[in-house]
Coordinates of C-alpha atoms and ligand atoms in Angstrom, one line a residue:
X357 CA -33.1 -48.5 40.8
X358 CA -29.7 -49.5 39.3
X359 CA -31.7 -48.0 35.5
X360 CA -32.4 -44.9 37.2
X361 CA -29.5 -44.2 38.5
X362 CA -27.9 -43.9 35.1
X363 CA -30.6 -41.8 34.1
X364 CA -30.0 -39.0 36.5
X365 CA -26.8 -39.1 35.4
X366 CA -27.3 -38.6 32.0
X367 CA -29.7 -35.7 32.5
X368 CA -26.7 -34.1 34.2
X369 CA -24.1 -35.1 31.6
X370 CA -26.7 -33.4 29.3
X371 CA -27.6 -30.2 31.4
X372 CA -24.0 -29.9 31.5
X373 CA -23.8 -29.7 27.8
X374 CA -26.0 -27.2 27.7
X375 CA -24.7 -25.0 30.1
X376 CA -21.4 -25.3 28.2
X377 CA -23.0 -24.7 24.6
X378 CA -24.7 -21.7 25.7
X379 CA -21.5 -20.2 27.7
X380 CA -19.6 -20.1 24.5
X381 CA -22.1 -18.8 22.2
X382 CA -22.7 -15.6 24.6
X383 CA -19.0 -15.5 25.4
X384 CA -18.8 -15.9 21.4
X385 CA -21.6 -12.9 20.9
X386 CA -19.8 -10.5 24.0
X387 CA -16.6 -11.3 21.7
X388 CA -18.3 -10.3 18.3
X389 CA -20.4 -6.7 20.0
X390 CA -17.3 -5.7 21.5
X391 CA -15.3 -5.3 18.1
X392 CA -17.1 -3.2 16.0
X393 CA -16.7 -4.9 12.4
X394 CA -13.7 -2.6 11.2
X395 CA -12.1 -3.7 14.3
X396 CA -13.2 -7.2 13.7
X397 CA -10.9 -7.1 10.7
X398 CA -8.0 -5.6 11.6
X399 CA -8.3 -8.1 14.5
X400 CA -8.7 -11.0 11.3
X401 CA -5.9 -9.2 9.9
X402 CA -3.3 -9.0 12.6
X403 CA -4.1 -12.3 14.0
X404 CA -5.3 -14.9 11.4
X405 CA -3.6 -13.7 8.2
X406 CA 0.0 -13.3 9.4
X407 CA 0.9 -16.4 6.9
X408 CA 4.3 -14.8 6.7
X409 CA 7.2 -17.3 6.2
X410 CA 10.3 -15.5 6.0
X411 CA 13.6 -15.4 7.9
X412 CA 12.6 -12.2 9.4
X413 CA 8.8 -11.1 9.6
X414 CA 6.7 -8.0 10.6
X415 CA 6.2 -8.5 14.1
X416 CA 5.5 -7.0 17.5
X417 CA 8.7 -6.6 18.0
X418 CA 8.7 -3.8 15.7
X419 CA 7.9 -1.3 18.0
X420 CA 8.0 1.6 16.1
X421 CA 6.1 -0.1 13.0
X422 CA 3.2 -1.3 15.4
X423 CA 3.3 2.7 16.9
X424 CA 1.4 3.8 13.6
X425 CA 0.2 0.5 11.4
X426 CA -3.4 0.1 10.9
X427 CA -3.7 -2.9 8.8
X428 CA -7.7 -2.8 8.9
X429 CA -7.2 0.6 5.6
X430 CA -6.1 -1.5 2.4
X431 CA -3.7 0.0 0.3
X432 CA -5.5 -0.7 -3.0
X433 CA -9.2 0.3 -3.9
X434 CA -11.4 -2.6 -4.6
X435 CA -14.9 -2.7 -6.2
X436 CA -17.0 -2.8 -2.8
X437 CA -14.4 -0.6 -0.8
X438 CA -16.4 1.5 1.6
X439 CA -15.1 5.1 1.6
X440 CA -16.2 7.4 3.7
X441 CA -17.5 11.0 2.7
X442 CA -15.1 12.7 5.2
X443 CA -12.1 10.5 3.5
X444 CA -13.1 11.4 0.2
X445 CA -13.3 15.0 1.3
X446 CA -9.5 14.9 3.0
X447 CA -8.8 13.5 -0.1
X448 CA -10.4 15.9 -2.8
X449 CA -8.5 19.3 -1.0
X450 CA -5.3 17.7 -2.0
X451 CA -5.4 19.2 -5.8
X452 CA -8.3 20.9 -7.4
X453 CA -11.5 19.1 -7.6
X454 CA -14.6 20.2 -8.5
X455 CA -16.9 17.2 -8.2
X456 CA -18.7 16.0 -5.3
X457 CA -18.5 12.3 -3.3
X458 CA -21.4 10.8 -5.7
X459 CA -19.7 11.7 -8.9
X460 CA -16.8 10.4 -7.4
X461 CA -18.4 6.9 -6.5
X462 CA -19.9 7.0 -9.9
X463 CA -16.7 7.3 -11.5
X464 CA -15.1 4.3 -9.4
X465 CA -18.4 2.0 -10.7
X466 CA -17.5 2.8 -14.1
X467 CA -13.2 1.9 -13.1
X468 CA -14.3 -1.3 -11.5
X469 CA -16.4 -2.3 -14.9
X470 CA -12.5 -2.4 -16.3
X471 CA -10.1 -3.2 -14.0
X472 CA -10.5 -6.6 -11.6
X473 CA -12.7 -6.1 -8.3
X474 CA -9.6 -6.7 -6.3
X475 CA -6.3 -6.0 -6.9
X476 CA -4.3 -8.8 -8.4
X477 CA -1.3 -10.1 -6.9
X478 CA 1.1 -12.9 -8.2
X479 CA 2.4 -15.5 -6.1
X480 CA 6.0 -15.3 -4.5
X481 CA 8.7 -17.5 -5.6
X482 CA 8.9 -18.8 -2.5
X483 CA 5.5 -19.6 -0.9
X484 CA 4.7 -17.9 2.6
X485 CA 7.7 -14.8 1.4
X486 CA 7.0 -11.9 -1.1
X487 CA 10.1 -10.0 -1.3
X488 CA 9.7 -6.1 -2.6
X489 CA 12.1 -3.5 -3.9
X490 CA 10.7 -0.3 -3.4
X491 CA 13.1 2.0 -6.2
X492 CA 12.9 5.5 -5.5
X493 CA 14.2 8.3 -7.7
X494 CA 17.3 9.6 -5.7
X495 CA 20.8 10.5 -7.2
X496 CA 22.4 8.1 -5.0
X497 CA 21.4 5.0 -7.1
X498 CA 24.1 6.2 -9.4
X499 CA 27.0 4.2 -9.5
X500 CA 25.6 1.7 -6.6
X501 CA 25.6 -1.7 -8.8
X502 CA 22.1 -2.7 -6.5
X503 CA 20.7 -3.3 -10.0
X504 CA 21.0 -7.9 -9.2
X505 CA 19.6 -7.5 -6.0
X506 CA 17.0 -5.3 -6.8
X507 CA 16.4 -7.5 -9.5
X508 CA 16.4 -10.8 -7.2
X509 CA 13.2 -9.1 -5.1
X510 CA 9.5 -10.8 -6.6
X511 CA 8.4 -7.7 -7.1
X512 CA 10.0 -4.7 -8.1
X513 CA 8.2 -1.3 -7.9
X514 CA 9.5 1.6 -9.6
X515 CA 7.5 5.2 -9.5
X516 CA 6.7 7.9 -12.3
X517 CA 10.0 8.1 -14.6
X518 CA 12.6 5.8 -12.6
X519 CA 14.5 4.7 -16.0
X520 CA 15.8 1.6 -16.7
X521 CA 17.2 1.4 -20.0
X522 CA 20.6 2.1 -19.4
X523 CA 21.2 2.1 -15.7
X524 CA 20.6 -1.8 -14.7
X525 CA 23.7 -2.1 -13.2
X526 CA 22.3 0.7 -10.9
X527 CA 18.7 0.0 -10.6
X528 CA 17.9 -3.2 -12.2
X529 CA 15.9 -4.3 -15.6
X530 CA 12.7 -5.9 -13.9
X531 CA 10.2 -3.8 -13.1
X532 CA 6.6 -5.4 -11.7
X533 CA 4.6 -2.4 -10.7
X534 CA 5.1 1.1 -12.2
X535 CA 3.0 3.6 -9.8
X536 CA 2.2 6.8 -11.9
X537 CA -0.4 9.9 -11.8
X538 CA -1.3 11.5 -15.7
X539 CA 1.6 14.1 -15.1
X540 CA 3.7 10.8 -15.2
X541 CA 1.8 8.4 -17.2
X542 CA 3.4 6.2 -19.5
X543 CA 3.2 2.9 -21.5
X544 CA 3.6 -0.3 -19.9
X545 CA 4.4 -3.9 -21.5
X546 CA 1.6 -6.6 -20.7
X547 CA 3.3 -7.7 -17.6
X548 CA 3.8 -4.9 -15.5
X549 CA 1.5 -3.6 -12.9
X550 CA 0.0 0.2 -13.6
X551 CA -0.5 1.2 -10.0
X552 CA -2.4 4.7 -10.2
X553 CA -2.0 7.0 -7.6
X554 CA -4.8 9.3 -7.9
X555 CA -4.9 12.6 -6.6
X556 CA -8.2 14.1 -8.2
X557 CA -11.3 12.4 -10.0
X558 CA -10.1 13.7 -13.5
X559 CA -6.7 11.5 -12.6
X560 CA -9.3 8.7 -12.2
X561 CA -11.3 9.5 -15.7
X562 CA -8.0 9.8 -17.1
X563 CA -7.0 6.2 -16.2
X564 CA -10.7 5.0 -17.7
X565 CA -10.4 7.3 -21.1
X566 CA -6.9 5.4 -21.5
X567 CA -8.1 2.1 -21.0
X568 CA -10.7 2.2 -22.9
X569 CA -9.5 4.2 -26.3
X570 CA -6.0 4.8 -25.5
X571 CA -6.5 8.4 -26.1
X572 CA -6.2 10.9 -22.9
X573 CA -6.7 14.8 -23.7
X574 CA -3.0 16.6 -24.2
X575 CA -1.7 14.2 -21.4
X576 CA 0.5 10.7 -22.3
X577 CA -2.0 7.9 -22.9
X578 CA -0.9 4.8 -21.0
X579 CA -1.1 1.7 -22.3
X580 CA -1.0 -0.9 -19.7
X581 CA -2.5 -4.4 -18.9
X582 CA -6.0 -3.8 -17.3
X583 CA -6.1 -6.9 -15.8
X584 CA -2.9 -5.4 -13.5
X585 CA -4.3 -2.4 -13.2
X586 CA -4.8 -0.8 -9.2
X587 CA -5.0 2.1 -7.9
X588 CA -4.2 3.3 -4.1
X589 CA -6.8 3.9 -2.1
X590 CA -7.8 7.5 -1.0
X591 CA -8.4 6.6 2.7
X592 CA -5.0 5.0 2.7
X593 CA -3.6 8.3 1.6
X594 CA -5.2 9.8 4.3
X595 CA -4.1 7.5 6.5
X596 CA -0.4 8.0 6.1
X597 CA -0.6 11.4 6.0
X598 CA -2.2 11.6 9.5
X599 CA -0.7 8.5 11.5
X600 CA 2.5 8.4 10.0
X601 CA 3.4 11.6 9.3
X602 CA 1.2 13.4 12.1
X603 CA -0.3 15.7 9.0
X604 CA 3.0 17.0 8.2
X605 CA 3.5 18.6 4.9
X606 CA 0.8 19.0 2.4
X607 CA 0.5 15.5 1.7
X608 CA 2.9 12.3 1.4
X609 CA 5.5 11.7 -1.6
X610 CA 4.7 9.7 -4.0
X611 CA 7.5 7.6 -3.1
X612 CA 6.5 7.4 0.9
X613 CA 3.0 6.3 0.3
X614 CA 4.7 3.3 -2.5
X615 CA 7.0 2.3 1.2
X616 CA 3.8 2.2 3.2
X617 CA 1.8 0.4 0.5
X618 CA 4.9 -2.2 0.3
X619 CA 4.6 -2.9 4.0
X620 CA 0.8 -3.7 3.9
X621 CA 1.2 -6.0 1.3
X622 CA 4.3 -7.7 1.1
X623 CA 6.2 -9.6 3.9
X624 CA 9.9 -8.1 3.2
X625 CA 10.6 -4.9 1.8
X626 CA 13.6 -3.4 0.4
X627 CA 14.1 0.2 0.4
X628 CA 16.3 1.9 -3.0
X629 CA 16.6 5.3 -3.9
X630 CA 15.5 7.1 -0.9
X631 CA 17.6 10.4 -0.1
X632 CA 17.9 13.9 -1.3
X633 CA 21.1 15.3 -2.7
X634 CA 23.6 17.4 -0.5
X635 CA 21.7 20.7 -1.5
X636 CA 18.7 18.6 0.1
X637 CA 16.5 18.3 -3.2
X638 CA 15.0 15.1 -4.4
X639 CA 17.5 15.2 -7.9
X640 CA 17.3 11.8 -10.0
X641 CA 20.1 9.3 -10.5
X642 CA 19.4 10.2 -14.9
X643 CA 19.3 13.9 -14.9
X644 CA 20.5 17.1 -13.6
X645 CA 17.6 18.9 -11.3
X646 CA 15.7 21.2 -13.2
X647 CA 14.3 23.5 -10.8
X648 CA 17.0 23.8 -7.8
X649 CA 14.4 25.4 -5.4
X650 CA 12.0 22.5 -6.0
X651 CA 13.6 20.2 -2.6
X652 CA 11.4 18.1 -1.4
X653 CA 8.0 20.3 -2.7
X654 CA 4.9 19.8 -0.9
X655 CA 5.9 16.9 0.8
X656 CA 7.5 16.5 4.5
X657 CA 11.0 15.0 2.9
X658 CA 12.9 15.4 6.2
X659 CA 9.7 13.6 8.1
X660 CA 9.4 10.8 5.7
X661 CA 13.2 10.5 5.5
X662 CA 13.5 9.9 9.7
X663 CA 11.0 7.5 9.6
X664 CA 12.4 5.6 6.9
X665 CA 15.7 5.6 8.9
X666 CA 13.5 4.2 12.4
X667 CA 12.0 1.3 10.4
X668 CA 15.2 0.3 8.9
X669 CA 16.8 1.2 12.5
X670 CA 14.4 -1.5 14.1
X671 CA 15.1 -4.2 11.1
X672 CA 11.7 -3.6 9.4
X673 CA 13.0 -2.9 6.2
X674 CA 16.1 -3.5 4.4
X675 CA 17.4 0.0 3.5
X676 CA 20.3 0.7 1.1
X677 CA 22.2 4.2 1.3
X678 CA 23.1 4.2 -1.9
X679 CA 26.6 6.2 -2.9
Ligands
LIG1022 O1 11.0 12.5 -8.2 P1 10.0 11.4 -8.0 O2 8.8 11.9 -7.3 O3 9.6 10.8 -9.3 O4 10.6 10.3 -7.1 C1 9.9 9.2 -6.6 C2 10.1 9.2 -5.1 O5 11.4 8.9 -4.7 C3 9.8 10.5 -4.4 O6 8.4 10.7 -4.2 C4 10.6 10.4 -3.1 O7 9.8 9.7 -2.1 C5 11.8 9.5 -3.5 N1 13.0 10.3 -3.8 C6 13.9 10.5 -2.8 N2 15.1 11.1 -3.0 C7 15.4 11.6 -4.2 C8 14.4 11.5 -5.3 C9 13.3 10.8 -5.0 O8 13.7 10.0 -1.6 N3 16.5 12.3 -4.4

């Protein structure tokens, strides 16, 4: 009697069990069908991977930030990226192309067979907080002295011909990533990152020709580490163009797109040489502007200048004025 007693309870303890099991692998599977796998991973993203351990972090408290950032597009290109035809085909109007989306993934295969599957990055000096300088081109780095704490940054991104040699009491003398295009290509030393921004598949066989022999056609041959080699990803282009800057202007700067690509991947970013001159053209902090009419070109300067100001306005990024 006493025997049975137990029993019955134990078949209940067990149905119980059950019951319990099989409630969390349908509330499990109801969870998993109503994310679709891209939202799955920006879900992964926003929610498991924020390992950020610095004073001040991206957070949602950054309204404006959270407005337009879709962490689920990946700045860089890796070897099993995914891009869709209709990105490919926002992305091949930019300049001329004349190749269609399976040359195009052709040409990626034969990048991939030289540059690492994913892009490389090194670790931060302090664990949990990669710092970036993000050094634009603009006149008013001249005569700022930011060069220590742009230097202070782990890494330090500079874009097309941002010199150096000569003004690192203004800009700095460590550079980690250089982002170029063949119109800007140049020669890297072993430790710095070539971050391509491609605009066109011949920018993309340009990169391969010059990693593999050096020699590029009429345009300067790079010479760069190709195990730091990376190169922005279309669809992310795309993606700032249309959520950010609500398809203003032809197509992002050069410069914007670096910002964005900064706030995807690192967990502070400091903003340097953002700001046209009083004429309201982009003029460089080595030179004298060549063509005066030039302003801000293709691109929606004033539109990526006012959001700059917002996210440094909210404490996103650390921006400096300049002089
Ligand atoms: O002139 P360049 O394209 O090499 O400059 C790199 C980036 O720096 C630009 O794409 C732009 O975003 C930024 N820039 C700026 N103000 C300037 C010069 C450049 O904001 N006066």
């Amino acid at each position: 009697m006493y025997l049975k007693g137990i029993d019955s309870h134990l078949r209940v303890l067990l149905r119980l069990k059950m019951c319990i099991f099989l409630l969390a692998v349908t509330t499990a599977g109801i969870f998993l069908a109503l994310l679709k796998s891209s939202e799955l991973t920006e879900w992964i993203q926003n929610n498991l991977q924020n390992t950020c351990q610095c004073v001040k972090c991206f957070s949602k408290e950054d309204e404006f930030l959270n407005r337009y950032l879709n962490r689920s597009i990946e700045p860089f290109l890796s070897a099993n990226a995914d891009l869709s035809e209709e990105e490919f085909k926002w992305w091949s109007h930019l300049q001329s192309n004349s190749h269609n989306f399976s040359y195009f993934k052709a040409t990626i295969k034969t990048l991939f067979k030289i540059i690492p599957p994913t892009p490389v990055f090194e670790k931060p000096q302090t664990e949990g907080c990669r710092t970036c300088a993000v050094v634009g081109n603009s006149i008013n780095l001249k005569g700022s002295h930011y060069g220590p704490l742009i230097d202070f940054q782990d890494v330090i991104i500079r874009i097309n011909y941002g010199r150096v040699k000569g003004y690192e009491q203004d800009v700095g003398a460590r550079t980690t990533h250089r982002v170029m295009y063949p119109e800007s290509g140049s020669t890297l030393d072993n430790t710095t990152h070539l971050v391509l921004f491609a605009f066109k598949i011949r920018d993309l066989e340009w990169l391969i020709k010059s990693l593999q022999t050096g020699i590029s056609g009429k345009q300067v041959k790079p010479r760069a580490n190709k195990n730091l080699v990376m190169v922005l990803n279309p669809a992310f282009m795309k993606y700032v163009h249309q959520s950010w800057l609500e398809s203003k202007g032809k197509y992002p700067s050069t410069g914007f797109m670096t910002l964005m690509a900064a706030i995807h991947f690192c967990d502070e970013v400091h903003v340097f040489g953002f700001g046209a001159d009083s004429s309201g053209s982009w003029s460089h902090y080595w030179e004298k502007m060549k063509g005066k009419n030039f302003k801000t070109g293709p691109h929606p300067g004033k539109q990526e200048y006012t959001i700059i100001h917002k996210l440094a306005a909210e404490k996103t990024i650390y921006f400096y004025n300049g002089v």
